[in-house]
Short mmCIF file of C-alpha atoms in Angstrom, two decimals:
data_model
loop_
_atom_site.label_atom_id
_atom_site.label_comp_id
_atom_site.label_asym_id
_atom_site.label_seq_id
_atom_site.Cartn_x
_atom_site.Cartn_y
_atom_site.Cartn_z
CA MET Q 11 194.40 38.93 73.87
CA THR Q 12 196.68 36.13 72.75
CA PHE Q 13 199.67 34.66 74.50
CA ASP Q 14 201.66 33.06 71.66
CA THR Q 15 203.34 29.91 72.93
CA ARG Q 16 203.54 28.12 69.61
CA ILE Q 17 206.72 26.17 68.91
CA GLN Q 18 208.25 25.35 65.56
CA THR Q 19 210.86 22.61 65.55
CA SER Q 20 212.87 21.19 62.74
CA ALA Q 21 213.72 17.54 62.97
CA ALA Q 22 216.56 17.45 60.47
CA LEU Q 23 218.71 15.59 62.98
CA GLN Q 24 215.89 13.34 64.23
CA TRP Q 25 215.59 9.83 62.88
CA ARG Q 26 213.16 10.11 59.95
CA VAL Q 27 210.65 7.31 59.66
CA ALA Q 28 209.16 6.55 56.25
CA LEU Q 29 205.89 4.68 56.54
CA PRO Q 30 202.54 4.76 54.81
CA GLY Q 31 200.53 6.36 57.56
CA THR Q 32 201.50 5.28 61.03
CA SER Q 33 202.19 7.44 64.07
CA ALA Q 34 202.33 5.92 67.54
CA ASN Q 35 200.94 9.05 69.11
CA HIS Q 36 197.61 9.01 67.29
CA CYS Q 37 195.83 5.70 67.84
CA LYS Q 38 195.14 4.35 71.28
CA ALA Q 39 195.90 0.85 70.17
CA LEU Q 40 199.33 2.11 69.16
CA ARG Q 41 199.92 4.49 72.02
CA ALA Q 42 203.06 4.37 74.12
CA GLY Q 43 201.73 6.07 77.25
CA ASP Q 44 199.58 8.81 78.76
CA SER Q 45 200.49 12.18 80.14
CA VAL Q 46 199.80 13.38 83.69
CA ASN Q 47 198.09 16.68 84.50
CA ALA Q 48 198.52 17.74 88.10
CA ASN Q 49 195.19 19.53 88.22
CA ALA Q 50 193.12 17.00 86.33
CA SER Q 51 191.90 13.58 87.27
CA SER Q 52 195.00 11.84 85.92
CA ILE Q 53 196.96 9.97 88.57
CA LEU Q 54 200.69 9.48 88.38
CA LYS Q 55 201.49 5.81 88.07
CA PRO Q 56 204.42 3.47 87.29
CA ARG Q 57 204.75 2.79 83.58
CA ILE Q 58 205.54 -0.41 81.64
CA LEU Q 59 208.29 -0.09 79.08
CA VAL Q 60 206.65 0.19 75.68
CA LEU Q 61 208.30 0.36 72.27
CA SER Q 62 207.04 3.19 70.11
CA LEU Q 63 205.27 2.04 66.97
CA ALA Q 64 206.59 5.05 65.11
CA ILE Q 65 209.95 3.26 65.07
CA ALA Q 66 208.44 -0.20 65.00
CA ALA Q 67 206.46 0.35 61.85
CA SER Q 68 209.35 1.95 60.01
CA LEU Q 69 211.60 -1.03 60.74
CA ALA Q 70 208.92 -3.62 60.13
CA GLY Q 71 208.17 -2.32 56.66
CA CYS Q 72 204.58 -1.19 56.45
CA ASP Q 73 204.56 -1.24 52.66
CA LYS Q 74 202.04 -4.03 52.58
CA THR Q 75 199.09 -3.43 50.29
CA SER Q 76 195.85 -2.95 52.20
CA ASP Q 77 193.58 -4.01 49.32
CA SER Q 78 192.51 -7.64 49.28
CA PRO Q 79 190.13 -8.22 46.36
CA ALA Q 80 190.66 -11.99 46.38
CA ALA Q 81 189.55 -12.27 49.99
CA ALA Q 82 186.53 -10.06 49.33
CA ASP Q 83 185.42 -12.18 46.36
CA ALA Q 84 185.75 -15.37 48.42
CA ASN Q 85 183.13 -14.11 50.88
CA PRO Q 86 180.74 -11.74 49.13
CA LYS Q 87 178.43 -11.48 52.18
CA ALA Q 88 181.21 -10.15 54.43
CA ALA Q 89 181.53 -6.45 55.18
CA PRO Q 90 183.69 -4.59 52.66
CA ALA Q 91 187.38 -4.87 53.43
CA LEU Q 92 188.97 -1.72 54.81
CA THR Q 93 191.29 -0.06 52.33
CA LEU Q 94 193.90 2.67 52.39
CA ASP Q 95 194.55 5.09 49.55
CA GLU Q 96 198.10 6.23 50.25
CA SER Q 97 197.99 8.77 47.42
CA LYS Q 98 195.64 10.87 49.57
CA LEU Q 99 197.95 10.94 52.60
CA PRO Q 100 199.99 14.05 53.44
CA PRO Q 101 203.79 13.81 53.06
CA PHE Q 102 206.18 12.75 55.81
CA ASN Q 103 209.53 14.34 56.54
CA GLN Q 104 212.79 12.75 55.40
CA PHE Q 105 216.32 14.00 55.68
CA LYS Q 106 217.79 15.20 52.40
CA ALA Q 107 221.22 16.60 51.76
CA ALA Q 108 219.53 19.55 50.11
CA ASP Q 109 218.06 20.46 53.51
CA LEU Q 110 221.48 21.54 54.73
CA ASP Q 111 222.22 25.26 54.35
CA ASP Q 112 225.76 25.49 53.03
CA THR Q 113 225.63 29.27 53.23
CA LYS Q 114 226.05 28.90 56.98
CA ASN Q 115 229.18 27.78 58.78
CA ALA Q 116 228.35 24.60 60.66
CA CYS Q 117 231.11 25.34 63.19
CA VAL Q 118 229.55 28.71 64.01
CA ASP Q 119 225.79 28.07 63.57
CA PHE Q 120 225.19 24.35 63.49
CA SER Q 121 221.45 24.71 64.13
CA GLY Q 122 221.08 27.12 61.24
CA PHE Q 123 223.21 24.89 59.01
CA VAL Q 124 221.03 21.84 59.74
CA ASN Q 125 217.57 23.34 60.35
CA GLY Q 126 217.49 26.79 58.75
CA LYS Q 127 216.10 25.81 55.36
CA TRP Q 128 213.50 23.49 56.84
CA LEU Q 129 212.26 26.07 59.35
CA ALA Q 130 211.99 28.74 56.64
CA ALA Q 131 210.04 26.44 54.35
CA ASN Q 132 207.70 24.95 56.97
CA ALA Q 133 205.58 27.49 58.80
CA ILE Q 134 203.49 26.30 61.76
CA PRO Q 135 200.00 25.52 60.45
CA GLY Q 136 197.29 27.76 61.85
CA ASP Q 137 195.54 24.90 63.63
CA ARG Q 138 198.74 23.77 65.37
CA THR Q 139 200.89 25.16 68.18
CA SER Q 140 204.03 23.28 67.13
CA TRP Q 141 205.32 21.68 63.95
CA GLY Q 142 208.00 19.15 63.18
CA ALA Q 143 208.66 15.66 61.86
CA PHE Q 144 206.45 13.92 64.41
CA GLU Q 145 203.58 16.37 63.88
CA MET Q 146 203.82 15.56 60.16
CA LEU Q 147 203.54 11.87 61.00
CA GLY Q 148 200.57 12.76 63.16
CA GLU Q 149 198.83 14.44 60.24
CA ARG Q 150 199.49 11.35 58.16
CA SER Q 151 198.04 9.12 60.83
CA ILE Q 152 194.94 11.32 61.15
CA ALA Q 153 194.42 11.10 57.40
CA VAL Q 154 194.47 7.29 57.65
CA GLN Q 155 191.93 7.44 60.46
CA GLN Q 156 189.69 9.70 58.39
CA GLN Q 157 189.58 7.20 55.54
CA LEU Q 158 188.72 4.39 57.95
CA ALA Q 159 185.99 6.35 59.75
CA GLU Q 160 184.40 7.37 56.47
CA GLN Q 161 184.41 3.77 55.25
CA ALA Q 162 182.86 2.56 58.52
CA ALA Q 163 180.11 5.20 58.35
CA ALA Q 164 179.34 4.23 54.75
CA MET Q 165 178.82 0.52 55.53
CA THR Q 166 175.21 -0.59 55.13
CA ASP Q 167 175.22 -3.13 57.95
CA PRO Q 168 178.38 -2.64 60.03
CA LYS Q 169 179.21 -4.85 63.00
CA GLY Q 170 181.60 -4.65 65.91
CA VAL Q 171 184.23 -1.93 65.89
CA GLU Q 172 183.19 -0.67 62.45
CA LYS Q 173 179.70 0.13 63.78
CA ILE Q 174 181.07 1.87 66.88
CA VAL Q 175 183.50 4.01 64.89
CA GLY Q 176 181.00 4.64 62.08
CA ASP Q 177 178.25 5.74 64.46
CA PHE Q 178 180.65 8.00 66.36
CA TRP Q 179 181.85 9.58 63.13
CA ALA Q 180 178.39 10.09 61.62
CA THR Q 181 177.04 11.62 64.83
CA GLY Q 182 179.97 14.01 65.22
CA MET Q 183 179.80 15.15 61.61
CA ASP Q 184 176.05 15.90 61.76
CA GLU Q 185 176.43 19.62 62.45
CA ALA Q 186 172.83 20.48 61.61
CA THR Q 187 171.37 18.23 64.30
CA ILE Q 188 173.94 19.34 66.88
CA GLU Q 189 173.20 23.00 66.18
CA ALA Q 190 169.44 22.44 66.39
CA GLN Q 191 169.73 20.72 69.78
CA GLY Q 192 171.46 23.67 71.43
CA ILE Q 193 171.88 23.12 75.17
CA ALA Q 194 169.14 20.47 75.31
CA PRO Q 195 171.52 17.47 75.67
CA LEU Q 196 172.61 18.89 79.05
CA LYS Q 197 169.15 19.74 80.35
CA THR Q 198 168.84 16.77 82.71
CA ARG Q 199 172.26 17.43 84.25
CA LEU Q 200 171.66 21.17 84.60
CA ASP Q 201 168.23 20.60 86.14
CA ALA Q 202 169.84 18.33 88.74
CA ILE Q 203 172.33 21.07 89.61
CA ASP Q 204 169.58 23.71 89.84
CA ALA Q 205 167.70 21.46 92.29
CA LEU Q 206 170.57 21.30 94.82
CA ALA Q 207 169.46 22.72 98.17
CA ASP Q 208 172.38 22.30 100.60
CA GLY Q 209 175.81 20.78 101.24
CA PRO Q 210 174.57 17.19 101.75
CA ALA Q 211 172.69 17.42 98.45
CA VAL Q 212 175.88 18.62 96.73
CA ALA Q 213 177.81 15.70 98.24
CA GLU Q 214 175.22 13.21 96.96
CA HIS Q 215 175.26 14.88 93.53
CA LEU Q 216 179.05 14.45 93.36
CA ARG Q 217 178.79 10.79 94.34
CA GLN Q 218 176.21 10.13 91.64
CA SER Q 219 178.14 12.09 89.02
CA PHE Q 220 181.19 9.87 89.54
CA ALA Q 221 179.00 6.81 89.13
CA LYS Q 222 177.97 8.17 85.72
CA GLY Q 223 181.53 8.99 84.69
CA GLU Q 224 180.91 12.73 85.07
CA GLY Q 225 182.95 13.33 88.22
CA ALA Q 226 184.06 16.83 89.12
CA LEU Q 227 186.33 18.52 91.67
CA PHE Q 228 188.64 15.59 92.44
CA GLY Q 229 190.15 12.74 90.48
CA PHE Q 230 189.23 9.13 91.15
CA GLY Q 231 190.51 5.95 89.54
CA PRO Q 232 192.54 2.74 89.87
CA SER Q 233 196.31 2.46 89.66
CA ALA Q 234 199.06 0.19 90.88
CA ASP Q 235 199.83 0.24 94.58
CA PHE Q 236 203.11 2.12 94.94
CA LYS Q 237 204.33 -0.52 97.40
CA ASP Q 238 202.88 -3.59 95.70
CA SER Q 239 202.68 -3.24 91.92
CA SER Q 240 201.02 -6.65 91.63
CA MET Q 241 197.73 -5.10 92.74
CA ASN Q 242 195.69 -2.02 91.92
CA ILE Q 243 194.13 0.28 94.48
CA ALA Q 244 191.80 3.26 94.27
CA TYR Q 245 193.33 6.74 94.24
CA VAL Q 246 191.61 10.06 94.84
CA ALA Q 247 193.59 13.18 93.96
CA GLN Q 248 193.26 16.92 93.65
CA ALA Q 249 191.52 18.40 90.62
CA GLY Q 250 188.77 20.94 90.07
CA LEU Q 251 190.82 23.82 88.62
CA GLY Q 252 190.02 25.31 85.25
CA LEU Q 253 193.43 26.94 84.82
CA PRO Q 254 196.53 24.81 84.15
CA ASP Q 255 198.22 25.10 87.55
CA LYS Q 256 197.77 26.68 90.97
CA GLY Q 257 200.17 29.52 90.17
CA TYR Q 258 197.74 30.87 87.59
CA TYR Q 259 195.45 31.93 90.43
CA PHE Q 260 198.09 33.95 92.32
CA ASP Q 261 201.14 34.85 90.22
CA ALA Q 262 201.38 38.45 89.04
CA ASP Q 263 202.51 37.40 85.56
CA LYS Q 264 199.32 35.36 85.13
CA LYS Q 265 196.92 38.25 85.67
CA LYS Q 266 195.90 38.43 82.00
CA GLU Q 267 195.11 34.72 81.96
CA ARG Q 268 193.00 35.05 85.12
CA GLU Q 269 191.05 37.95 83.65
CA ALA Q 270 190.53 36.07 80.39
CA TYR Q 271 189.36 33.01 82.33
CA GLU Q 272 186.78 35.04 84.25
CA LEU Q 273 185.40 36.43 80.98
CA HIS Q 274 185.31 32.90 79.59
CA ILE Q 275 183.36 31.60 82.58
CA ALA Q 276 180.83 34.40 82.22
CA LYS Q 277 180.42 33.74 78.50
CA VAL Q 278 179.89 30.00 78.99
CA LEU Q 279 177.30 30.62 81.70
CA GLU Q 280 175.56 33.13 79.46
CA LEU Q 281 175.49 30.65 76.59
CA SER Q 282 173.94 28.12 78.99
CA GLY Q 283 170.99 30.42 79.59
CA ILE Q 284 172.09 32.70 82.45
CA VAL Q 285 171.38 36.44 82.03
CA ALA Q 286 174.60 38.32 81.19
CA ALA Q 287 174.72 40.40 84.40
CA ASP Q 288 174.13 37.33 86.57
CA ALA Q 289 176.67 35.33 84.56
CA ALA Q 290 179.33 37.97 85.25
CA LYS Q 291 178.62 37.81 88.99
CA GLN Q 292 178.63 34.04 89.02
CA ALA Q 293 181.95 34.04 87.16
CA LYS Q 294 183.52 35.93 90.08
CA ASP Q 295 182.09 33.33 92.46
CA VAL Q 296 183.61 30.52 90.38
CA ILE Q 297 187.01 32.25 90.40
CA ALA Q 298 186.82 32.63 94.19
CA PHE Q 299 185.76 28.98 94.53
CA GLU Q 300 188.66 27.70 92.44
CA THR Q 301 191.15 30.05 94.10
CA ARG Q 302 190.27 28.47 97.42
CA LEU Q 303 190.96 25.03 95.95
CA ALA Q 304 194.20 26.26 94.39
CA LYS Q 305 195.51 27.42 97.78
CA VAL Q 306 195.49 23.83 99.08
CA SER Q 307 196.57 22.19 95.82
CA LYS Q 308 200.10 21.12 94.99
CA SER Q 309 201.74 22.61 91.92
CA SER Q 310 202.64 20.44 88.96
CA GLU Q 311 206.29 21.04 89.85
CA GLU Q 312 205.78 19.76 93.39
CA LEU Q 313 203.97 16.68 92.14
CA SER Q 314 206.58 15.88 89.52
CA ARG Q 315 209.41 16.23 92.04
CA ASP Q 316 207.77 14.10 94.72
CA VAL Q 317 205.49 11.36 93.37
CA SER Q 318 205.04 10.06 96.91
CA LEU Q 319 202.51 12.88 97.34
CA TYR Q 320 200.10 10.70 95.38
CA TYR Q 321 200.43 7.89 97.91
CA ASN Q 322 198.60 8.32 101.19
CA PRO Q 323 196.88 5.03 102.06
CA VAL Q 324 193.95 5.36 104.44
CA SER Q 325 191.20 3.07 105.65
CA ILE Q 326 187.57 3.89 104.95
CA GLU Q 327 187.09 4.66 108.64
CA ASP Q 328 190.03 7.08 108.74
CA ALA Q 329 188.93 8.71 105.50
CA ASP Q 330 185.44 9.32 106.90
CA LYS Q 331 186.99 11.05 109.91
CA LYS Q 332 189.05 13.33 107.66
CA THR Q 333 186.04 14.36 105.52
CA PRO Q 334 182.90 13.99 107.66
CA ASN Q 335 180.82 16.00 105.18
CA PHE Q 336 181.83 13.64 102.38
CA PRO Q 337 181.92 10.14 103.89
CA TRP Q 338 183.84 7.76 101.64
CA SER Q 339 181.86 4.83 103.02
CA LYS Q 340 178.96 6.28 101.01
CA PHE Q 341 181.02 7.19 97.95
CA PHE Q 342 181.73 3.63 96.83
CA VAL Q 343 178.08 2.50 97.01
CA PRO Q 344 176.83 4.17 93.80
CA GLN Q 345 180.07 3.19 92.05
CA GLY Q 346 178.83 -0.39 92.22
CA ILE Q 347 181.95 -1.70 93.95
CA ALA Q 348 182.63 -2.93 97.44
CA ALA Q 349 184.32 -0.40 99.69
CA PRO Q 350 188.05 -1.26 99.76
CA LYS Q 351 189.93 -1.86 102.98
CA MET Q 352 192.14 1.06 102.04
CA PHE Q 353 192.68 3.57 99.25
CA SER Q 354 195.08 6.43 98.62
CA MET Q 355 193.81 9.87 99.56
CA ALA Q 356 196.45 11.92 97.77
CA ILE Q 357 196.98 15.47 99.04
CA PRO Q 358 194.86 15.12 102.21
CA GLY Q 359 194.89 18.89 102.78
CA PHE Q 360 193.00 19.35 99.52
CA HIS Q 361 190.28 16.93 100.57
CA ALA Q 362 190.01 18.52 104.00
CA GLU Q 363 189.38 21.92 102.38
CA PHE Q 364 186.87 20.41 99.96
CA ASP Q 365 185.07 18.94 102.98
CA ARG Q 366 184.96 22.35 104.68
CA MET Q 367 183.59 23.93 101.50
CA LEU Q 368 180.64 21.56 101.59
CA ALA Q 369 179.75 23.12 104.94
CA ASP Q 370 180.62 26.80 104.56
CA THR Q 371 180.30 27.64 100.85
CA THR Q 372 176.89 28.83 99.70
CA VAL Q 373 174.91 26.38 97.61
CA ALA Q 374 174.58 29.15 95.01
CA SER Q 375 178.38 29.15 94.56
CA TRP Q 376 178.39 25.38 94.25
CA LYS Q 377 175.68 25.58 91.59
CA SER Q 378 177.63 28.19 89.61
CA TYR Q 379 180.80 26.12 89.78
CA LEU Q 380 179.11 22.86 88.81
CA ARG Q 381 177.01 24.46 86.07
CA PHE Q 382 180.03 26.15 84.49
CA HIS Q 383 182.18 23.02 84.45
CA THR Q 384 179.33 20.84 83.20
CA VAL Q 385 178.74 23.11 80.22
CA ASP Q 386 182.41 23.93 79.68
CA SER Q 387 183.43 20.28 79.48
CA ALA Q 388 180.65 19.60 76.97
CA SER Q 389 181.23 22.74 74.88
CA PRO Q 390 183.44 21.09 72.22
CA PHE Q 391 180.51 18.80 71.39
CA LEU Q 392 177.71 21.40 71.35
CA GLY Q 393 176.74 24.06 68.82
CA LYS Q 394 179.01 26.53 67.04
CA ALA Q 395 178.85 29.29 69.68
CA PHE Q 396 179.99 26.88 72.43
CA VAL Q 397 182.73 25.39 70.26
CA GLU Q 398 184.11 28.79 69.29
CA GLU Q 399 184.14 30.09 72.87
CA ASN Q 400 185.94 26.96 74.02
CA PHE Q 401 188.55 27.35 71.28
CA ASN Q 402 189.01 31.08 71.82
CA PHE Q 403 189.98 30.63 75.46
CA TYR Q 404 191.70 27.27 75.77
CA ARG Q 405 193.46 27.18 72.41
CA LYS Q 406 193.81 30.74 71.17
CA THR Q 407 194.26 32.68 74.40
CA MET Q 408 196.07 30.06 76.47
CA ARG Q 409 198.13 28.32 73.79
CA GLY Q 410 198.42 30.77 70.91
CA GLN Q 411 196.73 28.52 68.36
CA LYS Q 412 195.59 30.74 65.50
CA GLU Q 413 192.94 28.58 63.87
CA MET Q 414 190.53 25.90 64.98
CA LYS Q 415 191.11 22.44 63.58
CA PRO Q 416 188.56 21.44 60.96
CA ARG Q 417 185.58 19.55 62.30
CA TRP Q 418 186.61 16.16 60.92
CA LYS Q 419 189.88 16.31 62.88
CA ARG Q 420 188.09 17.25 66.07
CA VAL Q 421 185.59 14.44 65.61
CA LEU Q 422 188.44 11.97 65.11
CA GLU Q 423 190.10 13.19 68.30
CA THR Q 424 186.87 12.39 70.14
CA VAL Q 425 186.57 8.96 68.54
CA GLU Q 426 190.16 8.23 69.49
CA GLY Q 427 189.65 9.49 73.02
CA GLN Q 428 186.44 7.53 73.65
CA ALA Q 429 186.81 4.49 71.40
CA GLY Q 430 190.48 4.58 70.49
CA GLU Q 431 191.02 0.85 70.65
CA ALA Q 432 188.10 0.25 68.30
CA LEU Q 433 189.61 2.66 65.79
CA GLY Q 434 193.03 1.16 66.43
CA GLN Q 435 191.73 -2.32 65.63
CA MET Q 436 190.70 -1.01 62.21
CA TYR Q 437 193.90 1.00 61.84
CA VAL Q 438 196.33 -1.88 62.15
CA LYS Q 439 194.52 -3.82 59.42
CA VAL Q 440 195.73 -1.30 56.85
CA ALA Q 441 198.84 0.17 58.48
CA PHE Q 442 200.47 -2.52 60.63
CA PRO Q 443 199.64 -6.12 59.61
CA ALA Q 444 200.31 -9.13 61.84
CA GLU Q 445 203.47 -10.14 59.95
CA SER Q 446 205.00 -6.72 60.67
CA LYS Q 447 204.22 -7.11 64.36
CA ALA Q 448 205.85 -10.56 64.34
CA ARG Q 449 208.99 -9.17 62.70
CA MET Q 450 209.21 -6.41 65.30
CA GLU Q 451 208.70 -8.84 68.16
CA GLU Q 452 211.61 -10.89 66.82
CA LEU Q 453 213.74 -7.77 66.50
CA VAL Q 454 212.98 -6.71 70.08
CA LYS Q 455 213.67 -10.25 71.30
CA ASN Q 456 217.11 -10.08 69.67
CA LEU Q 457 217.79 -6.65 71.13
CA SER Q 458 216.80 -7.90 74.57
CA ALA Q 459 219.14 -10.89 74.28
CA ALA Q 460 221.97 -8.61 73.15
CA LEU Q 461 221.36 -6.29 76.11
CA LYS Q 462 221.48 -9.23 78.51
CA GLY Q 463 224.74 -10.43 77.00
CA ARG Q 464 226.23 -6.95 77.25
CA ILE Q 465 225.31 -6.67 80.93
CA GLU Q 466 226.77 -10.11 81.67
CA GLY Q 467 230.02 -9.16 79.92
CA LEU Q 468 230.63 -5.82 81.63
CA ALA Q 469 233.99 -6.08 83.36
CA TRP Q 470 233.53 -2.93 85.43
CA MET Q 471 230.19 -4.03 86.97
CA SER Q 472 230.27 -5.90 90.26
CA PRO Q 473 228.46 -9.26 90.58
CA ASP Q 474 225.84 -7.77 92.91
CA THR Q 475 225.17 -4.89 90.52
CA LYS Q 476 224.95 -7.29 87.58
CA LYS Q 477 222.41 -9.33 89.49
CA LYS Q 478 220.27 -6.26 90.09
CA ALA Q 479 220.65 -5.15 86.48
CA LEU Q 480 219.57 -8.55 85.19
CA GLU Q 481 216.60 -8.56 87.54
CA LYS Q 482 215.56 -5.24 86.06
CA TRP Q 483 216.18 -6.54 82.53
CA ALA Q 484 213.84 -9.46 83.27
CA THR Q 485 211.00 -7.06 84.11
CA PHE Q 486 210.90 -5.44 80.66
CA THR Q 487 207.52 -6.01 79.05
CA PRO Q 488 207.68 -5.15 75.33
CA LYS Q 489 204.38 -4.17 73.77
CA ILE Q 490 204.45 -3.82 70.03
CA GLY Q 491 201.77 -1.99 68.09
CA TYR Q 492 198.58 -3.42 69.53
CA PRO Q 493 197.40 -5.84 72.24
CA ASP Q 494 197.28 -9.60 71.75
CA LYS Q 495 193.70 -9.50 73.02
CA TRP Q 496 191.49 -6.65 71.89
CA ARG Q 497 188.93 -4.98 74.12
CA ASP Q 498 185.47 -6.56 73.89
CA TRP Q 499 182.92 -3.94 72.81
CA ALA Q 500 179.92 -6.28 73.08
CA GLY Q 501 176.82 -4.50 74.30
CA LEU Q 502 177.93 -1.07 73.04
CA GLU Q 503 176.78 -1.48 69.46
#
């Protein structure tokens, strides 16, 4: 079954940006911000104002040639300079008068007049769920990344970010080795789950999994203190659900999705080595397990309407009293950090229920839940059968995507997700040179000065309001394209 939620949007009235291959949404070094998922480990946090590079690059003029033969000749022992062949990049969208449909009356059907021709001529690609001007820029950006990754992988003695990106790319594109390995890369983790004997063992397993970056069931990470943004504190928040929101576990109109999810769980468990009949039974246990979590979770709507739900500062002592089966005084030890004086236990009711489940849920149910999510989260990186099952449920069934993206795009998404700043450091060398960044910084500086002057000259604004407005103006922190100081990847080569 497929629930088609694909969206096709024309951008005839959007500001077209003509650039050689840059999209702010596709390189971490160029990224404007992150999204928040109420049922994942993301934690809502205050954001710094960031200027999108999609606009920045178009204004800065990214028509600089990326080839530098003179520099290469001057240092023949240096690694080959990264290059960009713009002739191989997909097209970007630009407004043309011919796009307007003069067979339609703009006063009666303005959308059809502006967008009709474009929508008719631009079907949603099979590996996409939406299509428009920014998706076209995204494809262009991905094509730039592909050229860079291929060049890095082809280097004979790469160093630094080129080695990291090249190794990532080569490993991800080696389908034969991945297929031959099967489930073996997860054997150690699955054996640890199979060895769990009781609730305390499950609690210790969860603590250790977070120390390895494999945490499950709740979200944990640093973010700014809601009441003192000059410092970061630890936040723990609800997570642990495989479906997008709590309503999917109860709402009548989500029955088909629930049934499809149960079948998906069973299939993943079967692929992991569980006998089909047992996998089907365990899938029901996982659904029951997650439904119990969903009952005490907040919906994404509730969290978006009241961000204060994320902020519930507690001391270690108070936290231990709230979850005696999962003492937080023990949690921070394997993380390698000193226990903080306080942290935010967002949605305390969720954590209280999680604590009860450590005591009253069978260890067999815990094993099924942990095994499924361990394999499910790794499925996109395993063999073909795992990849296809993951796509069929999460993309095809849940989002209406008709076709899987080609492997090279999926590998690039992983590189960007895990080493995005390394890829971004290569990306800006060919798509956003330093002189373009300097020009944009000057432009933003001028805009900022103009905004300040406008505020100061507003006749209708009271002095007190102007003071507040100027205080807010002074907090703007423009970030153009990429950081002044790149992440240090030493030790990861």
